[in-house]
Short mmCIF file of C-alpha atoms in Angstrom, two decimals:
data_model
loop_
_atom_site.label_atom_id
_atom_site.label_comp_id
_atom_site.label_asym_id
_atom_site.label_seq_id
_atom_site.Cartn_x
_atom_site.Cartn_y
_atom_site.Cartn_z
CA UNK A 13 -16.52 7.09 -14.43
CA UNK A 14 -13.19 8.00 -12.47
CA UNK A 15 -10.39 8.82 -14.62
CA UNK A 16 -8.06 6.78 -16.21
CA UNK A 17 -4.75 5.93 -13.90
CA UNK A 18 -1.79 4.07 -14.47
CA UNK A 19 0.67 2.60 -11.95
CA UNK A 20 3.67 0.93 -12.63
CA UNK A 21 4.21 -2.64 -11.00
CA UNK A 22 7.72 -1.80 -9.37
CA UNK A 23 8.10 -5.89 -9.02
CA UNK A 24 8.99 -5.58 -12.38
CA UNK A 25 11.88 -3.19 -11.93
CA UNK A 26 15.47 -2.93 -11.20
CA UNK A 27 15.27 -3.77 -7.45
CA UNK A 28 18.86 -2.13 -6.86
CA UNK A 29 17.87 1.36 -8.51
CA UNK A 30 14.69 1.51 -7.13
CA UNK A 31 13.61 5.49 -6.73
CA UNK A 32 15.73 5.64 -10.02
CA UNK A 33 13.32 3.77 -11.26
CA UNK A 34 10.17 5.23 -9.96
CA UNK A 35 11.56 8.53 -11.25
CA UNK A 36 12.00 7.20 -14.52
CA UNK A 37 8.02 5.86 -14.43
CA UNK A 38 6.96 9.26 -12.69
CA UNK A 39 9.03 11.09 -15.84
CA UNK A 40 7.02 8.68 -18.41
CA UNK A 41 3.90 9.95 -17.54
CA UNK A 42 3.20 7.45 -14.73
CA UNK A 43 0.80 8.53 -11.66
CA UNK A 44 1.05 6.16 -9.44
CA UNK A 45 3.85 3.27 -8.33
CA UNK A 46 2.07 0.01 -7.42
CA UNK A 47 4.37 -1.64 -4.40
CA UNK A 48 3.66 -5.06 -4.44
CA UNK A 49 4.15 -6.38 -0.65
CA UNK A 50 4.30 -10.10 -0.02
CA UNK A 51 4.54 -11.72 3.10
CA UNK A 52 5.77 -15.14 2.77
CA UNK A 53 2.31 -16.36 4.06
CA UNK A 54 -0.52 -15.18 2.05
CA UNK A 55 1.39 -15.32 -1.04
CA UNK A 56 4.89 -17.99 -1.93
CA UNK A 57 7.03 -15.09 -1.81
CA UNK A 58 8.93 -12.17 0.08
CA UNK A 59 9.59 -8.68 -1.43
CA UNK A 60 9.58 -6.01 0.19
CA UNK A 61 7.95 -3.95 3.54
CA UNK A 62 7.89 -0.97 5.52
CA UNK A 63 11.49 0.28 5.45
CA UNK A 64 11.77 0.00 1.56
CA UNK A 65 8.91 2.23 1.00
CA UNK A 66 10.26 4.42 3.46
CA UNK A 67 13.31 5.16 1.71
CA UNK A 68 11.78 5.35 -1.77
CA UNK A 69 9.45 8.24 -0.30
CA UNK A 70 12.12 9.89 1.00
CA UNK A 71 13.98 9.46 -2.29
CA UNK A 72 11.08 10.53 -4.39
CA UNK A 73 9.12 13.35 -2.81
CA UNK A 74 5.70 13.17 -3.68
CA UNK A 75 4.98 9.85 -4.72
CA UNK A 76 2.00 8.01 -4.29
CA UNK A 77 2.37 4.77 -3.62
CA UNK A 78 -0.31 2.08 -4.34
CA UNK A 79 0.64 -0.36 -1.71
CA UNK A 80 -0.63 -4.04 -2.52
CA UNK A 81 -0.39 -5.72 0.63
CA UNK A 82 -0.51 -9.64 -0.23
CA UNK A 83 -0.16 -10.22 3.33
CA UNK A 84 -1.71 -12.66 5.66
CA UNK A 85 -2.96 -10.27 8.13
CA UNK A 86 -3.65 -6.69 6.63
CA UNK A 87 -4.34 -5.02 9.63
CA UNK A 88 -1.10 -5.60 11.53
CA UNK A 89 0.35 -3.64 8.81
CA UNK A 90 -1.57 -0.67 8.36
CA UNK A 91 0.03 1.93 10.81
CA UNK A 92 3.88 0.93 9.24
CA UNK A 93 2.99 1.57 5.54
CA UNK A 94 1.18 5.01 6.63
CA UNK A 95 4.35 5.55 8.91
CA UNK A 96 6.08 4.64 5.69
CA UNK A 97 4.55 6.64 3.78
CA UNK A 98 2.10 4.86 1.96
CA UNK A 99 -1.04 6.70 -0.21
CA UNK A 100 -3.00 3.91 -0.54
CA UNK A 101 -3.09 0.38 1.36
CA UNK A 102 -5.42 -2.63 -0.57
CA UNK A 103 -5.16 -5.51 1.28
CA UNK A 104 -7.04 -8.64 0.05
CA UNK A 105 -10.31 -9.97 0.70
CA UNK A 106 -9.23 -13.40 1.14
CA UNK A 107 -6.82 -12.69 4.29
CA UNK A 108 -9.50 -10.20 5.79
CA UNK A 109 -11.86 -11.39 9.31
CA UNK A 110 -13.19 -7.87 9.33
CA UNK A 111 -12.69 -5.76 6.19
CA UNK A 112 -14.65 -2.70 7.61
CA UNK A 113 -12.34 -2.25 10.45
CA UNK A 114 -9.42 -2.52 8.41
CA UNK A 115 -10.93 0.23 5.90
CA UNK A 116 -11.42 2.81 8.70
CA UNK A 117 -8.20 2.06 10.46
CA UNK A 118 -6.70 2.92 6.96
CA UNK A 119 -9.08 5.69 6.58
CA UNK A 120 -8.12 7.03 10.15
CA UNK A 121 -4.50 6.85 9.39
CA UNK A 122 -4.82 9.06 6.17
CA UNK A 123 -4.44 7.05 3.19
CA UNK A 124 -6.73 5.64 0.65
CA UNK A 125 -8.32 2.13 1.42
CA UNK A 126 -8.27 -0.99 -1.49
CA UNK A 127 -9.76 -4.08 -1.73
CA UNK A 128 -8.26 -6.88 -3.41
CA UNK A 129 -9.76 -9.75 -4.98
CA UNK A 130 -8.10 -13.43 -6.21
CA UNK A 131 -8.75 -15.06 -9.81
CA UNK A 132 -10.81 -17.56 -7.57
CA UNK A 133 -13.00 -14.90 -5.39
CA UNK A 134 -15.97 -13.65 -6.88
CA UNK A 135 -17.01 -10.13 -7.54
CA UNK A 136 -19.80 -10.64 -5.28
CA UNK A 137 -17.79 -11.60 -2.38
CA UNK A 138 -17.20 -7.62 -1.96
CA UNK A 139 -20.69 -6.41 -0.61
CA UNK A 140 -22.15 -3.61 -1.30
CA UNK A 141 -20.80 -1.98 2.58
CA UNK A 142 -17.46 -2.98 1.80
CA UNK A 143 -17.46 -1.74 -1.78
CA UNK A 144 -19.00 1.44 -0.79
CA UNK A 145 -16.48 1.75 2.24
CA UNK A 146 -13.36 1.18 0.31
CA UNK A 147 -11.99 4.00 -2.06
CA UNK A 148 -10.83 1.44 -4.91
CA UNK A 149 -11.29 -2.15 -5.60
CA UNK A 150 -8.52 -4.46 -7.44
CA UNK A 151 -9.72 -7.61 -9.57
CA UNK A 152 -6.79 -9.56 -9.70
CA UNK A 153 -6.10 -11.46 -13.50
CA UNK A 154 -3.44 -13.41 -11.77
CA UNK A 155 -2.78 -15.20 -9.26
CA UNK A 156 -0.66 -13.37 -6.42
CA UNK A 157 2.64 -13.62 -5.67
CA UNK A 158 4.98 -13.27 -8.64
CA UNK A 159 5.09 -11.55 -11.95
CA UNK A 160 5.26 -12.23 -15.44
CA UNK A 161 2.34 -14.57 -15.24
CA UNK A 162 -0.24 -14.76 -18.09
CA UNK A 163 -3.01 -12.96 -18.18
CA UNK A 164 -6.64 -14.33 -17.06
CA UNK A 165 -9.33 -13.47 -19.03
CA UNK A 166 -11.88 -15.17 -17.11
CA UNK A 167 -11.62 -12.44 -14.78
CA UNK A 168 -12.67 -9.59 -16.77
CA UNK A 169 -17.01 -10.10 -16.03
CA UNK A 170 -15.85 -9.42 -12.49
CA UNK A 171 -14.36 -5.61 -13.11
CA UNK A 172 -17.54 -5.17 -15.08
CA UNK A 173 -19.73 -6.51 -12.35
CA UNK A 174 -18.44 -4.09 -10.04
CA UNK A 175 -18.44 -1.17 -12.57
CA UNK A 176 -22.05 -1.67 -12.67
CA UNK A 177 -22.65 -1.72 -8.88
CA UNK A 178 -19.87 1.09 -8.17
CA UNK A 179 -20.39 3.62 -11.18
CA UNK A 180 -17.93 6.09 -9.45
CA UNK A 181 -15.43 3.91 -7.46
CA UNK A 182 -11.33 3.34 -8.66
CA UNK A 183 -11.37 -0.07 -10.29
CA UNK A 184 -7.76 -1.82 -10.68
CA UNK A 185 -7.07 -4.30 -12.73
CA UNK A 186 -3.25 -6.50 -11.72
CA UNK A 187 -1.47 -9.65 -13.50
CA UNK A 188 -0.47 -9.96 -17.46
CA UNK A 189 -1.93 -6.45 -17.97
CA UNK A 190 0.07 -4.76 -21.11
CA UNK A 191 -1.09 -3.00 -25.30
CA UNK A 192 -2.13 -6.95 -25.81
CA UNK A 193 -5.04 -7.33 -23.16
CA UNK A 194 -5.42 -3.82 -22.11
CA UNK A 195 -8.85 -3.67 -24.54
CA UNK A 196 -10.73 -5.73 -22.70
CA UNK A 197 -9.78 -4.65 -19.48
CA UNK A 198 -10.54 -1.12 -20.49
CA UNK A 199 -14.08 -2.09 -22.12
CA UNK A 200 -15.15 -4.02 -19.03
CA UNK A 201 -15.27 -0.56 -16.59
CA UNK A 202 -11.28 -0.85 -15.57
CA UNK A 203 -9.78 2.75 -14.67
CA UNK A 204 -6.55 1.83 -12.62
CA UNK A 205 -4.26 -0.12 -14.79
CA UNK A 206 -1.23 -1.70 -12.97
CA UNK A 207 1.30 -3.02 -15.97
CA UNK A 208 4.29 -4.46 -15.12
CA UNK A 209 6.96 -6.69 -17.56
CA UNK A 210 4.98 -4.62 -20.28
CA UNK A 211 6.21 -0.95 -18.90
CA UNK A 212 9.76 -2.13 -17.44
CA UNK A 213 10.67 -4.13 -20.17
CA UNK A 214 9.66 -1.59 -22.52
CA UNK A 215 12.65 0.12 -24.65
CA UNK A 216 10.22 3.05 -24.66
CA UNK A 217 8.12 3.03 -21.27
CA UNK A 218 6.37 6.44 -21.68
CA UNK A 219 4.56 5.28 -25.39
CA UNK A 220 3.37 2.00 -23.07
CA UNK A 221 2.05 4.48 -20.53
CA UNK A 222 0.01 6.30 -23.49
CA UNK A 223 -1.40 3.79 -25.16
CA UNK A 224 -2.65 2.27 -22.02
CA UNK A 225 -3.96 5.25 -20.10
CA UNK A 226 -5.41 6.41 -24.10
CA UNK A 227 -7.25 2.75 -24.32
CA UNK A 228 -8.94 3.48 -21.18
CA UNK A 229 -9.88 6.72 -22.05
CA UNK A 230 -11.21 5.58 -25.09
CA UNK A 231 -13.45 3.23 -23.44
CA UNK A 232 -15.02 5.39 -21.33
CA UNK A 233 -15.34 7.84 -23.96
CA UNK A 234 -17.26 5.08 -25.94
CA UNK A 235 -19.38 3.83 -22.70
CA UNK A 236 -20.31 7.41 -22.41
CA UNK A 237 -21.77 7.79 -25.51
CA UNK A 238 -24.21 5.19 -25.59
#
């Protein structure tokens, strides 16, 4: 199983210091900064696009950035967030007519292809061509567009549904992820954990970092021994 990842939800963070910020994550043992792009369309919300992530790459050398794009038509965005700067670009399932093209357009341009799924999508929804295609899939355990919401355990089977078809693959869990419901998460096949509130908010983000990315370790250390 890939190894365990953890990236930051900068919707969480202090908007006006924001490569401060993703330094201070990056310090803390962070890997990767989850960029949460909404739309106004796919999701009830705008945050942020193209020229924000170009200036936090410039501020932060080296960064990857984990671009969520809830947007309502993922490919029209796909050469500005690799312009931008962007690692890896997951859009969502649910706003895709042809996921395949979309994956080798992002392939094409150089970054890392996700694919997103909503608390009302099923696992199965991602075939096994798109699965295969993409380099990482994301089982939402909220719904999209804002933060702070509570966690949905009801989503769990469907990281551990795709585990089991995609031994090797990223898996991402986003929404309500923190130390309280990182277990499960971890036991169903999760390696990419995307935390938000519980990392920000934290008077000590670098111990939330740990125990998240040791959780998932010890999962897999415990899967692997069976």
């Amino acid at each position: 199983m890939p190894r365990a990842i953890i990236s930051p939800s900068v919707l969480a963070s202090d908007f006006g210091q924001l490569t401060a910020e993703c330094k201070r994550m990056i310090k803390g043992g962070a890997e990767w900064l989850h960029m949460d792009v909404m739309d106004g369309h796919f999701v009830p919300n705008i945050t942020m696009g193209a020229p924000i992530l170009a200036c936090v790459s410039k501020g932060v050398p080296g960064i990857f950035m984990d671009c969520h794009m809830m947007v309502a038509q993922p490919e029209k965005w796909v050469d500005d967030i690799a312009d931008a700067g962007g690692s890896l670009y997951c859009f969502h399932l649910e706003a895709a007519s042809d996921p395949l093209a979309i994956i080798d357009h992002i392939h094409e341009r150089k970054m890392k292809a996700g694919v997103a799924i909503s608390p009302d999508t099923p696992s199965t929804a991602i075939t096994d061509e798109i699965g295969h295609a993409a380099d990482m899939l994301l089982v939402m355990t909220v719904y999209p567009g804002r933060g702070g919401q509570k966690f949905l355990e009801r989503c769990v089977p469907k990281v551990a549904e795709l585990r089991a078809r995609f031994p090797d693959k990223d898996i991402e869990v986003d929404g309500g992820v923190g130390p309280k419901t990182i277990d499960v998460c971890a036991d169903a096949g999760t390696n990419v954990i995307v935390a938000g509130t519980a990392i920000f908010n934290a008077p000590e983000p670098e111990k939330v970092i740990q125990l998240l990315k040791s959780t998932v370790d010890a999962a897999q250390a415990k899967a692997a021994a069976k």
